[in-house]
Amino acid sequence: MIVCQCRVVRDHDITAAMAAGATTLGRVCRETGAGTDCGSCVFGVRARIEDYYSQNVPCPLHAVPDLPDEITPRWIEPEPVLPAAVAVTDYALVPSSEESDAAPQPPRRRVA
């Protein structure tokens, strides 16, 4: 069947271009000449490309000979989170010996 009237490109020409390695619409059009004149056939060419690759895409799982029956996830267990009370007491500020003997000071006020 003729897909491109301007360049007389048939559907088997498009299939042959894809079998030779053309994977994009632009590459198929450059190799066959389809879509290079008026451009009205581009939608038909794209439909042929989508049909071809939807049927002829190899499944990558067929290439893997020995898949395990059960796949176990691999991750590192996170460290346990400390309770808030433990975390605060571990890092509490201890006053120095100079400050502990002195009387507490009232907060300072700003003078405007």
PDB file of C-alpha atoms in Angstrom:
ATOM      1  CA  MET A   1       0.000   0.000   0.000  1.00  0.00           C
ATOM      2  CA  ILE A   2       1.305   3.477  -0.836  1.00  0.00           C
ATOM      3  CA  VAL A   3       1.835   5.611   2.268  1.00  0.00           C
ATOM      4  CA  CYS A   4       3.419   8.682   0.628  1.00  0.00           C
ATOM      5  CA  GLN A   5       1.825   9.797  -2.647  1.00  0.00           C
ATOM      6  CA  CYS A   6       4.473  12.438  -3.396  1.00  0.00           C
ATOM      7  CA  ARG A   7       7.503  10.100  -3.231  1.00  0.00           C
ATOM      8  CA  VAL A   8       5.611   6.839  -3.879  1.00  0.00           C
ATOM      9  CA  VAL A   9       6.773   5.224  -0.650  1.00  0.00           C
ATOM     10  CA  ARG A  10       5.057   1.965   0.205  1.00  0.00           C
ATOM     11  CA  ASP A  11       4.466   0.496   3.638  1.00  0.00           C
ATOM     12  CA  HIS A  12       7.022  -2.272   3.016  1.00  0.00           C
ATOM     13  CA  ASP A  13       9.652   0.450   2.371  1.00  0.00           C
ATOM     14  CA  ILE A  14       8.930   1.872   5.828  1.00  0.00           C
ATOM     15  CA  THR A  15       9.091  -1.606   7.382  1.00  0.00           C
ATOM     16  CA  ALA A  16      12.424  -2.261   5.646  1.00  0.00           C
ATOM     17  CA  ALA A  17      13.839   1.032   6.973  1.00  0.00           C
ATOM     18  CA  MET A  18      12.814   0.106  10.522  1.00  0.00           C
ATOM     19  CA  ALA A  19      14.241  -3.394  10.147  1.00  0.00           C
ATOM     20  CA  ALA A  20      17.525  -1.756   9.073  1.00  0.00           C
ATOM     21  CA  GLY A  21      17.621   0.233  12.325  1.00  0.00           C
ATOM     22  CA  ALA A  22      15.572   3.398  11.829  1.00  0.00           C
ATOM     23  CA  THR A  23      13.850   4.027  15.157  1.00  0.00           C
ATOM     24  CA  THR A  24      12.526   7.590  14.863  1.00  0.00           C
ATOM     25  CA  LEU A  25      10.091   9.323  12.548  1.00  0.00           C
ATOM     26  CA  GLY A  26      12.789  11.649  11.221  1.00  0.00           C
ATOM     27  CA  ARG A  27      15.162   8.825  10.418  1.00  0.00           C
ATOM     28  CA  VAL A  28      12.471   6.762   8.665  1.00  0.00           C
ATOM     29  CA  CYS A  29      11.468   9.806   6.613  1.00  0.00           C
ATOM     30  CA  ARG A  30      15.093  10.549   5.655  1.00  0.00           C
ATOM     31  CA  GLU A  31      15.759   6.961   4.603  1.00  0.00           C
ATOM     32  CA  THR A  32      12.539   6.475   2.635  1.00  0.00           C
ATOM     33  CA  GLY A  33      11.808  10.009   1.444  1.00  0.00           C
ATOM     34  CA  ALA A  34       8.310   9.911   2.932  1.00  0.00           C
ATOM     35  CA  GLY A  35       7.089  13.160   4.453  1.00  0.00           C
ATOM     36  CA  THR A  36       9.687  15.316   2.720  1.00  0.00           C
ATOM     37  CA  ASP A  37       7.336  17.055   0.261  1.00  0.00           C
ATOM     38  CA  CYS A  38       3.864  18.026   1.465  1.00  0.00           C
ATOM     39  CA  GLY A  39       4.059  16.245   4.849  1.00  0.00           C
ATOM     40  CA  SER A  40       0.506  14.909   4.851  1.00  0.00           C
ATOM     41  CA  CYS A  41       1.747  11.309   5.105  1.00  0.00           C
ATOM     42  CA  VAL A  42       3.709  11.866   8.322  1.00  0.00           C
ATOM     43  CA  PHE A  43       0.800  10.709  10.494  1.00  0.00           C
ATOM     44  CA  GLY A  44       0.535   7.465   8.514  1.00  0.00           C
ATOM     45  CA  VAL A  45       4.286   6.907   8.753  1.00  0.00           C
ATOM     46  CA  ARG A  46       4.162   7.480  12.511  1.00  0.00           C
ATOM     47  CA  ALA A  47       1.297   4.980  12.842  1.00  0.00           C
ATOM     48  CA  ARG A  48       3.339   2.371  10.941  1.00  0.00           C
ATOM     49  CA  ILE A  49       6.341   2.994  13.228  1.00  0.00           C
ATOM     50  CA  GLU A  50       4.200   2.599  16.353  1.00  0.00           C
ATOM     51  CA  ASP A  51       2.632  -0.612  15.015  1.00  0.00           C
ATOM     52  CA  TYR A  52       6.017  -2.048  14.063  1.00  0.00           C
ATOM     53  CA  TYR A  53       7.688  -1.381  17.395  1.00  0.00           C
ATOM     54  CA  SER A  54       4.684  -2.417  19.484  1.00  0.00           C
ATOM     55  CA  GLN A  55       4.872  -5.890  17.889  1.00  0.00           C
ATOM     56  CA  ASN A  56       8.630  -6.309  17.418  1.00  0.00           C
ATOM     57  CA  VAL A  57      10.116  -5.136  20.711  1.00  0.00           C
ATOM     58  CA  PRO A  58      11.994  -7.987  22.386  1.00  0.00           C
ATOM     59  CA  CYS A  59      11.229  -8.551  26.030  1.00  0.00           C
ATOM     60  CA  PRO A  60      14.438  -8.111  28.047  1.00  0.00           C
ATOM     61  CA  LEU A  61      13.409 -10.862  30.481  1.00  0.00           C
ATOM     62  CA  HIS A  62      13.827 -13.497  27.759  1.00  0.00           C
ATOM     63  CA  ALA A  63      17.530 -12.688  27.643  1.00  0.00           C
ATOM     64  CA  VAL A  64      18.040 -13.479  31.344  1.00  0.00           C
ATOM     65  CA  PRO A  65      18.552 -17.254  31.604  1.00  0.00           C
ATOM     66  CA  ASP A  66      18.417 -17.857  35.363  1.00  0.00           C
ATOM     67  CA  LEU A  67      16.088 -15.646  37.323  1.00  0.00           C
ATOM     68  CA  PRO A  68      15.735 -16.546  40.990  1.00  0.00           C
ATOM     69  CA  ASP A  69      12.336 -17.733  42.138  1.00  0.00           C
ATOM     70  CA  GLU A  70      12.245 -15.103  44.846  1.00  0.00           C
ATOM     71  CA  ILE A  71      13.849 -11.704  44.609  1.00  0.00           C
ATOM     72  CA  THR A  72      15.002 -10.298  47.921  1.00  0.00           C
ATOM     73  CA  PRO A  73      15.341  -6.542  48.311  1.00  0.00           C
ATOM     74  CA  ARG A  74      18.733  -5.148  49.201  1.00  0.00           C
ATOM     75  CA  TRP A  75      18.858  -2.152  51.443  1.00  0.00           C
ATOM     76  CA  ILE A  76      20.578  -0.972  54.562  1.00  0.00           C
ATOM     77  CA  GLU A  77      18.465  -0.882  57.672  1.00  0.00           C
ATOM     78  CA  PRO A  78      18.243   2.645  59.072  1.00  0.00           C
ATOM     79  CA  GLU A  79      19.690   3.298  62.504  1.00  0.00           C
ATOM     80  CA  PRO A  80      17.087   3.423  65.268  1.00  0.00           C
ATOM     81  CA  VAL A  81      15.934   6.885  66.220  1.00  0.00           C
ATOM     82  CA  LEU A  82      16.590   7.885  69.825  1.00  0.00           C
ATOM     83  CA  PRO A  83      13.656   9.104  71.888  1.00  0.00           C
ATOM     84  CA  ALA A  84      13.559  12.872  72.321  1.00  0.00           C
ATOM     85  CA  ALA A  85      14.242  12.733  76.080  1.00  0.00           C
ATOM     86  CA  VAL A  86      17.422  10.706  75.608  1.00  0.00           C
ATOM     87  CA  ALA A  87      18.654  12.908  72.795  1.00  0.00           C
ATOM     88  CA  VAL A  88      18.127  16.108  74.801  1.00  0.00           C
ATOM     89  CA  THR A  89      19.772  14.850  77.985  1.00  0.00           C
ATOM     90  CA  ASP A  90      22.809  13.589  76.114  1.00  0.00           C
ATOM     91  CA  TYR A  91      23.457  16.994  74.630  1.00  0.00           C
ATOM     92  CA  ALA A  92      22.298  19.204  77.532  1.00  0.00           C
ATOM     93  CA  LEU A  93      24.575  22.117  78.288  1.00  0.00           C
ATOM     94  CA  VAL A  94      26.407  21.840  81.587  1.00  0.00           C
ATOM     95  CA  PRO A  95      27.344  25.230  83.099  1.00  0.00           C
ATOM     96  CA  SER A  96      31.012  25.847  83.681  1.00  0.00           C
ATOM     97  CA  SER A  97      32.369  26.138  87.244  1.00  0.00           C
ATOM     98  CA  GLU A  98      32.574  29.947  86.976  1.00  0.00           C
ATOM     99  CA  GLU A  99      28.917  30.310  86.046  1.00  0.00           C
ATOM    100  CA  SER A 100      27.593  27.854  88.615  1.00  0.00           C
ATOM    101  CA  ASP A 101      28.836  29.869  91.617  1.00  0.00           C
ATOM    102  CA  ALA A 102      27.496  33.207  90.409  1.00  0.00           C
ATOM    103  CA  ALA A 103      23.963  34.384  91.115  1.00  0.00           C
ATOM    104  CA  PRO A 104      21.586  34.219  88.183  1.00  0.00           C
ATOM    105  CA  GLN A 105      21.368  37.465  86.231  1.00  0.00           C
ATOM    106  CA  PRO A 106      18.020  38.990  85.241  1.00  0.00           C
ATOM    107  CA  PRO A 107      17.428  39.342  81.517  1.00  0.00           C
ATOM    108  CA  ARG A 108      18.632  42.611  80.022  1.00  0.00           C
ATOM    109  CA  ARG A 109      16.137  45.000  78.523  1.00  0.00           C
ATOM    110  CA  ARG A 110      16.646  47.172  75.519  1.00  0.00           C
ATOM    111  CA  VAL A 111      16.500  50.875  76.026  1.00  0.00           C
ATOM    112  CA  ALA A 112      14.798  52.646  73.200  1.00  0.00           C
TER     113      ALA A 112
END
